Tab-separated table of C-alpha atoms in Angstrom:
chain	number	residue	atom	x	y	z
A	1	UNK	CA	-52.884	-58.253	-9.652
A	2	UNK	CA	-52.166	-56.381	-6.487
A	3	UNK	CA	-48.688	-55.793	-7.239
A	4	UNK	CA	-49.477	-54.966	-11.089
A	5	UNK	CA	-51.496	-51.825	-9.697
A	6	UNK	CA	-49.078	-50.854	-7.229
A	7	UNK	CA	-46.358	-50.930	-10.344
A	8	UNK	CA	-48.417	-48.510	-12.698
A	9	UNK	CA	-49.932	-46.445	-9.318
A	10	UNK	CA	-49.357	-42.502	-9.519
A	11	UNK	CA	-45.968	-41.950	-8.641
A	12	UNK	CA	-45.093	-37.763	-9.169
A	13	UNK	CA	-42.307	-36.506	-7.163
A	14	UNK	CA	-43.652	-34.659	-4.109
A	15	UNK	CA	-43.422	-30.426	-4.213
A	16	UNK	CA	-40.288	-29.253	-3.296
A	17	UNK	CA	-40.511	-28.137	0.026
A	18	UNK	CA	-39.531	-24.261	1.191
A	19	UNK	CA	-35.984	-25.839	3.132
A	20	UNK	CA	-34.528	-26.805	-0.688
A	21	UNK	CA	-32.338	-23.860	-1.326
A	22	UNK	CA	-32.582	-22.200	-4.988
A	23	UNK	CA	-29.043	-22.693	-7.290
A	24	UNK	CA	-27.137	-19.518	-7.385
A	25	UNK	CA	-25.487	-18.375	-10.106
A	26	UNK	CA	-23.466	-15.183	-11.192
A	27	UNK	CA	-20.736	-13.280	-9.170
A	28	UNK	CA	-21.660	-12.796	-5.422
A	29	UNK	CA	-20.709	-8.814	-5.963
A	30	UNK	CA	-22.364	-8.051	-1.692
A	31	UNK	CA	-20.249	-10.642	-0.653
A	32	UNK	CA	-16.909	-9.979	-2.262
A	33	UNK	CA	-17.285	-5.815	-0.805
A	34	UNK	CA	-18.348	-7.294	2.879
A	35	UNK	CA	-15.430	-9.816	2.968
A	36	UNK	CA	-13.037	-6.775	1.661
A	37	UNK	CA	-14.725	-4.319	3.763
A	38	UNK	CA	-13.501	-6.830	6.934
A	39	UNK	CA	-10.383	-7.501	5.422
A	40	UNK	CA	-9.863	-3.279	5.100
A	41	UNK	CA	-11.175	-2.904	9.247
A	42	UNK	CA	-8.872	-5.317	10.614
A	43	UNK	CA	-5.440	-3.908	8.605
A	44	UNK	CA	-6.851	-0.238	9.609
A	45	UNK	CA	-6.927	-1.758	13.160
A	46	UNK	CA	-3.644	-3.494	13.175
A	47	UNK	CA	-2.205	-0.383	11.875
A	48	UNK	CA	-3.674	1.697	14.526
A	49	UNK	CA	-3.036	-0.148	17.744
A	50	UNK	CA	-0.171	-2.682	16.962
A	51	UNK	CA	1.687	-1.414	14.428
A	52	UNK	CA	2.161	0.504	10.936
A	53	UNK	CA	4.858	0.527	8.056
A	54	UNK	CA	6.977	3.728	7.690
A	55	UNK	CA	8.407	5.390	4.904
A	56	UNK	CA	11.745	7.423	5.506
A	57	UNK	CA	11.567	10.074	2.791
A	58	UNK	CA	14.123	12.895	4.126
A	59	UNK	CA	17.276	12.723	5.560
A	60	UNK	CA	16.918	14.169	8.637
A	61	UNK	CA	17.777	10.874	10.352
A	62	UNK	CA	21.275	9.970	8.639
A	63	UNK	CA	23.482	8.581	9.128
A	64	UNK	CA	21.315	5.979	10.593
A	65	UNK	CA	18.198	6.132	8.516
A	66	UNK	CA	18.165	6.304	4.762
A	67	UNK	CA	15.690	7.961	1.827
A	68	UNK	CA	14.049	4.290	1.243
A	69	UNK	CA	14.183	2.735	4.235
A	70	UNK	CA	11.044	0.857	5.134
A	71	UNK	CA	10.191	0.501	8.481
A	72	UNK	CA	8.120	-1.108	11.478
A	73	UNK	CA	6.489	1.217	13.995
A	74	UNK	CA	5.026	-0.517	17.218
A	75	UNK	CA	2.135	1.759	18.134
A	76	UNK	CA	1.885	-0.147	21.577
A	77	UNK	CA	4.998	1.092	23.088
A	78	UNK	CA	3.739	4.392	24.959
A	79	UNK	CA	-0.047	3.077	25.023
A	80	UNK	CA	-2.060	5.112	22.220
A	81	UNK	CA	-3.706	8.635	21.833
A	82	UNK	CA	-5.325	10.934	19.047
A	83	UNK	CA	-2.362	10.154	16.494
A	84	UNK	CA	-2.740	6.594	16.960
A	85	UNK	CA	-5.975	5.687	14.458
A	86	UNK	CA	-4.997	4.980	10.737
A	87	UNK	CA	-8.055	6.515	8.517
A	88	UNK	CA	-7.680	6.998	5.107
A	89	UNK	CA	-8.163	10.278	3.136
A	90	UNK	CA	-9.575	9.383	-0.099
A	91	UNK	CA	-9.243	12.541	-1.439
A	92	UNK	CA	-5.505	12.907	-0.291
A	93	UNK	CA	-5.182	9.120	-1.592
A	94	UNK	CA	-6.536	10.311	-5.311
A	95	UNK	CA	-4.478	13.303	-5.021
A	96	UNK	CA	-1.246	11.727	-4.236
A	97	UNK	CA	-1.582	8.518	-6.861
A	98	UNK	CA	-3.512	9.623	-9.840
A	99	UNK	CA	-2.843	13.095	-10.116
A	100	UNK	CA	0.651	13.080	-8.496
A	101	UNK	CA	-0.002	15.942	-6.157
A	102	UNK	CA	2.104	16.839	-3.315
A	103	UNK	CA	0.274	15.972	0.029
A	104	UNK	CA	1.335	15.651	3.570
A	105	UNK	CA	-0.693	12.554	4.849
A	106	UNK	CA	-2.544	9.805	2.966
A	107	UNK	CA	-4.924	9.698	6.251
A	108	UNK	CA	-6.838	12.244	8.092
A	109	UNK	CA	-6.151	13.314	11.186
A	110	UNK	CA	-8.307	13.167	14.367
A	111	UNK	CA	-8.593	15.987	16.996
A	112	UNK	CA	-6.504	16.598	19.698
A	113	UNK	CA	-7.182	14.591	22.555
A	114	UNK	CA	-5.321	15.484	25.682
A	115	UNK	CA	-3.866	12.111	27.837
A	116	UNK	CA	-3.434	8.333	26.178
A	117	UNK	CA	-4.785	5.223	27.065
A	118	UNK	CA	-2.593	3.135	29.056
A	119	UNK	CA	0.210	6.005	28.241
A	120	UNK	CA	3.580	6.147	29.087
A	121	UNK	CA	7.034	8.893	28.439
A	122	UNK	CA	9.276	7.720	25.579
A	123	UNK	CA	13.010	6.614	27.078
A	124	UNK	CA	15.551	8.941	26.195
A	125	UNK	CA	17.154	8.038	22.687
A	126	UNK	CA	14.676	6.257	21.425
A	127	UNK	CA	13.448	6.623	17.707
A	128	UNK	CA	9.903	7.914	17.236
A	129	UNK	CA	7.386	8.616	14.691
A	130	UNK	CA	5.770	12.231	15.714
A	131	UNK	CA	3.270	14.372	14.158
A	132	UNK	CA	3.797	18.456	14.110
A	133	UNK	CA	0.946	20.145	16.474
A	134	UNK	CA	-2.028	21.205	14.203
A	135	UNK	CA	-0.666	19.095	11.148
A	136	UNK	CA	-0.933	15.993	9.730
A	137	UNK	CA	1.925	14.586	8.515
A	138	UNK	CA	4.728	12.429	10.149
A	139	UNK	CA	8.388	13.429	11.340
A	140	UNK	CA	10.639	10.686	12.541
A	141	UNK	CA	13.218	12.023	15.232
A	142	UNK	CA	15.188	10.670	18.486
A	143	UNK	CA	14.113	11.680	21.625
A	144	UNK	CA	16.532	13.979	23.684
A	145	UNK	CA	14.556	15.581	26.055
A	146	UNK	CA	12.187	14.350	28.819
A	147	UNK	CA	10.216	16.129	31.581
A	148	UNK	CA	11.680	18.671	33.674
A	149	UNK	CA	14.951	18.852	31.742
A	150	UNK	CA	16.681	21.862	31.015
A	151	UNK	CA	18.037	21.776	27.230
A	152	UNK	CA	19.903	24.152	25.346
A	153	UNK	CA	22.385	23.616	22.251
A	154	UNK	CA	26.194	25.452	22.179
A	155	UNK	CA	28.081	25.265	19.407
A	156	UNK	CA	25.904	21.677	18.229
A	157	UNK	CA	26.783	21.047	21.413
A	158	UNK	CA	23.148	19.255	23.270
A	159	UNK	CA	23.540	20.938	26.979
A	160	UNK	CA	21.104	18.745	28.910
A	161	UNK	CA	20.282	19.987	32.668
A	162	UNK	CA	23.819	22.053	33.125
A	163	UNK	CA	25.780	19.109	31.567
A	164	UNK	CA	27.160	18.684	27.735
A	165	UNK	CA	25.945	15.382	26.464
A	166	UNK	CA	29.282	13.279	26.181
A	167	UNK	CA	30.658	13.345	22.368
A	168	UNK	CA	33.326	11.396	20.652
A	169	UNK	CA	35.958	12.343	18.035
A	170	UNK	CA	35.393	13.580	14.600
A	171	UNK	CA	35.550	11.135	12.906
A	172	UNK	CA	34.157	10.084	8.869
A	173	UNK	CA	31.654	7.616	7.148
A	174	UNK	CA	31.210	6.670	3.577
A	175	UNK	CA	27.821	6.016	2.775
A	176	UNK	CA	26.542	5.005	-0.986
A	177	UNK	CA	25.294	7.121	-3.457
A	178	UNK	CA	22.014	6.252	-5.489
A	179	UNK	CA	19.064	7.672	-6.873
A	180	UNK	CA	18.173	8.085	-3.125
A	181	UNK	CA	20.944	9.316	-1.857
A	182	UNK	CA	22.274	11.650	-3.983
A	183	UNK	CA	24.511	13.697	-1.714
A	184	UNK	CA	23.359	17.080	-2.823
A	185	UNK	CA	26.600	19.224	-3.347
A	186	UNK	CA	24.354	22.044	-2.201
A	187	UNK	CA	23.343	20.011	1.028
A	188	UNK	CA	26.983	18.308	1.519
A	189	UNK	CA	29.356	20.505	-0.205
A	190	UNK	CA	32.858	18.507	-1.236
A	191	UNK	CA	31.379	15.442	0.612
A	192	UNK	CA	30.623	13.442	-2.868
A	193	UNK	CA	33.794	11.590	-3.607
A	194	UNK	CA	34.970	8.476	-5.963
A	195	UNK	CA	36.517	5.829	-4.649
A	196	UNK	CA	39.280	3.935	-6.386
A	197	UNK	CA	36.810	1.420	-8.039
A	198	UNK	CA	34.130	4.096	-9.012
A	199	UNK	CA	31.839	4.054	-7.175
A	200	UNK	CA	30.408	6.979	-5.371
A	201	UNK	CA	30.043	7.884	-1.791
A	202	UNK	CA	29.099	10.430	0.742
A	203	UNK	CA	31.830	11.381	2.907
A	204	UNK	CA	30.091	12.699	6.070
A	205	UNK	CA	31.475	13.923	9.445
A	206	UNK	CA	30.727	12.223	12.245
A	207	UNK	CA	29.846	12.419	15.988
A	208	UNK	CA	28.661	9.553	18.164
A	209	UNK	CA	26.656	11.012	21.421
A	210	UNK	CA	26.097	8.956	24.189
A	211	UNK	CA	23.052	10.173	26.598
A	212	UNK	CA	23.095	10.215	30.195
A	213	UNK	CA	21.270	6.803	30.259
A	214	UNK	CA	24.139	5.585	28.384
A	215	UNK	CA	22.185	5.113	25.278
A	216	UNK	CA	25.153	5.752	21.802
A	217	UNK	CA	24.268	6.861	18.421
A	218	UNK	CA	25.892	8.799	15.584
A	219	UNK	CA	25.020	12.170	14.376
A	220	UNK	CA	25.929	13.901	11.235
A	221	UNK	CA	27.995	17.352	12.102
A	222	UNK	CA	28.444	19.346	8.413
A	223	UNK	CA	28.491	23.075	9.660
A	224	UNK	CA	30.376	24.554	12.672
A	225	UNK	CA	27.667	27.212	13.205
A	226	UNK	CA	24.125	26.085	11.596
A	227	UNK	CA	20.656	28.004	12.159
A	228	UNK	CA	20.264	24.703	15.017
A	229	UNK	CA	23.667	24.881	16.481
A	230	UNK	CA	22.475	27.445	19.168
A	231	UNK	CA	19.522	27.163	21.179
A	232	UNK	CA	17.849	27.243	24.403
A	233	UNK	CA	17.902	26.891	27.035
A	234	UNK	CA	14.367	25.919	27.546
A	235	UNK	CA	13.075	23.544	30.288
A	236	UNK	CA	10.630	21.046	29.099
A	237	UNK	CA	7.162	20.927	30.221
A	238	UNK	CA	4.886	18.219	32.001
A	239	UNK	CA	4.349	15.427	29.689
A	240	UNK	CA	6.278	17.197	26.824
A	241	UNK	CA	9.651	15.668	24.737
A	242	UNK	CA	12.545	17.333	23.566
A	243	UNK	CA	13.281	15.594	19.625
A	244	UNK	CA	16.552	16.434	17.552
A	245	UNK	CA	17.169	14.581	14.086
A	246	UNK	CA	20.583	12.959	14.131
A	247	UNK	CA	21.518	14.729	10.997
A	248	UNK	CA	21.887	17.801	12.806
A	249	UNK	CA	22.089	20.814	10.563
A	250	UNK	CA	19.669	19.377	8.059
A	251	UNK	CA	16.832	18.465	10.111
A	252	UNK	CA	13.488	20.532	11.665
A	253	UNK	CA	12.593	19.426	14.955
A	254	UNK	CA	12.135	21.225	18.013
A	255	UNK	CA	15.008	23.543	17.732
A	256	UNK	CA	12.432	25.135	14.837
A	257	UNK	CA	9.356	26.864	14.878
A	258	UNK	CA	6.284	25.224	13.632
A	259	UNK	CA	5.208	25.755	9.676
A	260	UNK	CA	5.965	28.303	7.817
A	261	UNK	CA	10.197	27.709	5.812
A	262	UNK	CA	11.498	25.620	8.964
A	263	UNK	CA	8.770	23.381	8.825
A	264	UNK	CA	9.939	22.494	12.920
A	265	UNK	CA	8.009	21.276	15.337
A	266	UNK	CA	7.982	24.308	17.710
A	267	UNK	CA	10.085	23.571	20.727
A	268	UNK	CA	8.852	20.505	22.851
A	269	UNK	CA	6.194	18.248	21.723
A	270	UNK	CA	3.319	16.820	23.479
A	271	UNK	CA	3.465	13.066	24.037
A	272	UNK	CA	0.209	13.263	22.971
A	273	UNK	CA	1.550	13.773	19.315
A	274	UNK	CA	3.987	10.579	19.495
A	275	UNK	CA	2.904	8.014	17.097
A	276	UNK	CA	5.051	5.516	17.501
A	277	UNK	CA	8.336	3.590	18.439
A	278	UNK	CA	10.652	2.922	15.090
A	279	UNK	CA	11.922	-0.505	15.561
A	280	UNK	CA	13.444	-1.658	12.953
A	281	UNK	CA	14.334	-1.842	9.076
A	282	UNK	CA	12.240	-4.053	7.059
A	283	UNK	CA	13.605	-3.465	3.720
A	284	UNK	CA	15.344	-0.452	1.782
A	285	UNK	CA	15.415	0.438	-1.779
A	286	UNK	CA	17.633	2.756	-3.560
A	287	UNK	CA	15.178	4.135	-6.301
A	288	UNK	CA	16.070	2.826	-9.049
A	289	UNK	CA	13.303	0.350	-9.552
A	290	UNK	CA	10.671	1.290	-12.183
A	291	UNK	CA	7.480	-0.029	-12.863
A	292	UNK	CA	8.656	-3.349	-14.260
A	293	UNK	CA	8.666	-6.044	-11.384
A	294	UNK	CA	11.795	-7.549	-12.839
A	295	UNK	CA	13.848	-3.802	-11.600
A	296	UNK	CA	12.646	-4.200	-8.157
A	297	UNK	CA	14.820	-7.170	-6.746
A	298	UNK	CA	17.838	-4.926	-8.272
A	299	UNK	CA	16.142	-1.910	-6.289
A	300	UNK	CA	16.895	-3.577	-2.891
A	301	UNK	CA	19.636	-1.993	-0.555
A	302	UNK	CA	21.941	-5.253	0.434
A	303	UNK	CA	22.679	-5.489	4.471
A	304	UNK	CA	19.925	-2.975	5.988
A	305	UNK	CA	16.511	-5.653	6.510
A	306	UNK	CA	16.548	-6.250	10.171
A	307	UNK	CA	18.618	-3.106	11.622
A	308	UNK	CA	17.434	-2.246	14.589
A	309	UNK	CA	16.298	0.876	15.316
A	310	UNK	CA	17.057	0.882	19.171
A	311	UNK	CA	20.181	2.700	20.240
A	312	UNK	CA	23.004	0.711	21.855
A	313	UNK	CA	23.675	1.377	25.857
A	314	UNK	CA	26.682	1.516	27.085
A	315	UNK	CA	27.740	0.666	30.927
């Protein structure tokens, strides 16, 4: 009988207690923007302290650097300063995508801060990523000119501290034509030729320059007397670089005053206002890709991921 009642005895689940958690349903919409918001704070922080993607859109760099070369910049090498933080301009951002606008940065710039943190002088040749005093946007040029130098240009000629910077012989490169690289006849006149297979190139005059640190690169030399071919001299300033684009007569750099048609960047620079080291080439794409994924494989420049953007040295 005893075990009858304790059969048919009251047996209701107990309450659940306040520790069982409720079922969730539907899309977790605070989550999803936190975890993106995260995601968004640590690229904006890679970007700003280790290192960044560049665009080469001009070709003020040739015959080294390309319209369409993609690029790594280390933002470590000379320790970091006002130009170092990546923050996005929406507006500039809406601008520039949706309605196609021209604009000169997708990010806005902070204000001048004299001095970096843990700073130190670019080496003389390097490749840098600078932006103009008062602007926004980024130039890419090679550092010429260091601290207490005298610098004047003769003739194209780079006089550095009462000594011509050693140059070799004329001498020619072919480089390919595309929707990139178009080889303006107005820019390069009689440089577009046709080779015997068809295919078109840009025959450009050339002069390697090897520093006094016995760092080499090649410059483009088109005109005998350009608006940059005479200049100086100027001595550079505390703290201050000298930066030339190796396309000489088609790029504005120091030689050129700030804003305005030359669009320079006003004699020397403050190392404040370097960005970056360029290391090297990532990718490059010759513009012909469209919006359909299958043209962008076809889009991709063969032989240029990799190149390194540091100058050779010579004994």
């Amino acid at each position: 009988m005893a075990e009858d009642i304790a059969l048919t005895g009251d047996h209701t689940p107990p309450p659940a207690t306040a520790e069982t958690p409720a079922p969730r349903t539907g899309f977790d919409w605070w989550g999803e923007i936190k975890g993106l918001f995260w995601l968004l704070l640590a690229v904006l922080g890679f970007h700003s302290f280790i290192a960044k993607p560049f665009y080469i859109p001009s070709e003020s760099m040739l015959p080294g650097l390309l319209v369409g070369d993609r690029l790594v910049v280390s933002k470590f090498a000379y320790g970091w300063s006002f130009v170092s933080p990546t923050i996005p301009d929406p507006v500039a951002i809406v601008r520039g995508t949706l309605l196609h606008q021209p604009v000169d940065s997708w990010s806005v710039q902070v204000p001048f801060i004299h001095g970096r943190i843990w700073g130190s002088l670019p080496e003389r040749g390097d490749v840098v990523i600078v932006t103009p005093p008062g602007q926004s946007s980024d130039y890419i040029k090679r550092v010429i000119g260091l601290p207490g130098d005298t610098l004047a240009v003769r003739g194209g000629v780079v006089i550095l501290n009462g000594k011509p910077v050693a140059r070799g012989p004329l001498h020619y490169r072919d480089l390919p034509v595309d929707a990139n690289a178009t080889c303006d006849p107005a820019q390069y006149p009689g440089a577009l030729r046709e080779r015997a297979d068809g295919t078109a190139v840009c025959h450009l005059p050339i002069i390697t320059e090897t520093l006094p640190n016995g760092r080499r690169y090649d410059t483009v030399d088109l005109e005998p007397d350009s608006a940059g071919d005479n200049y100086g001299p100027v001595t550079i300033p505390a703290n201050h670089v000298f930066l030339m684009g190796d396309n000489r007569d088609r790029s504005a750099d120091s030689r050129f005053a700030l804003g305005g048609f030359e669009r320079g960047l006003g004699g020397p620079v403050p190392y404040e206002n370097i960005g970056g080291r360029a290391e090297f080439i990532t990718f490059s794409v010759d513009g012909s890709a469209g919006w359909n994924p299958l043209s962008w494989p076809r889009a991709l420049r063969g032989g240029r991921a990799g190149t390194s953007l540091h100058p050779t040295r010579v004994p």
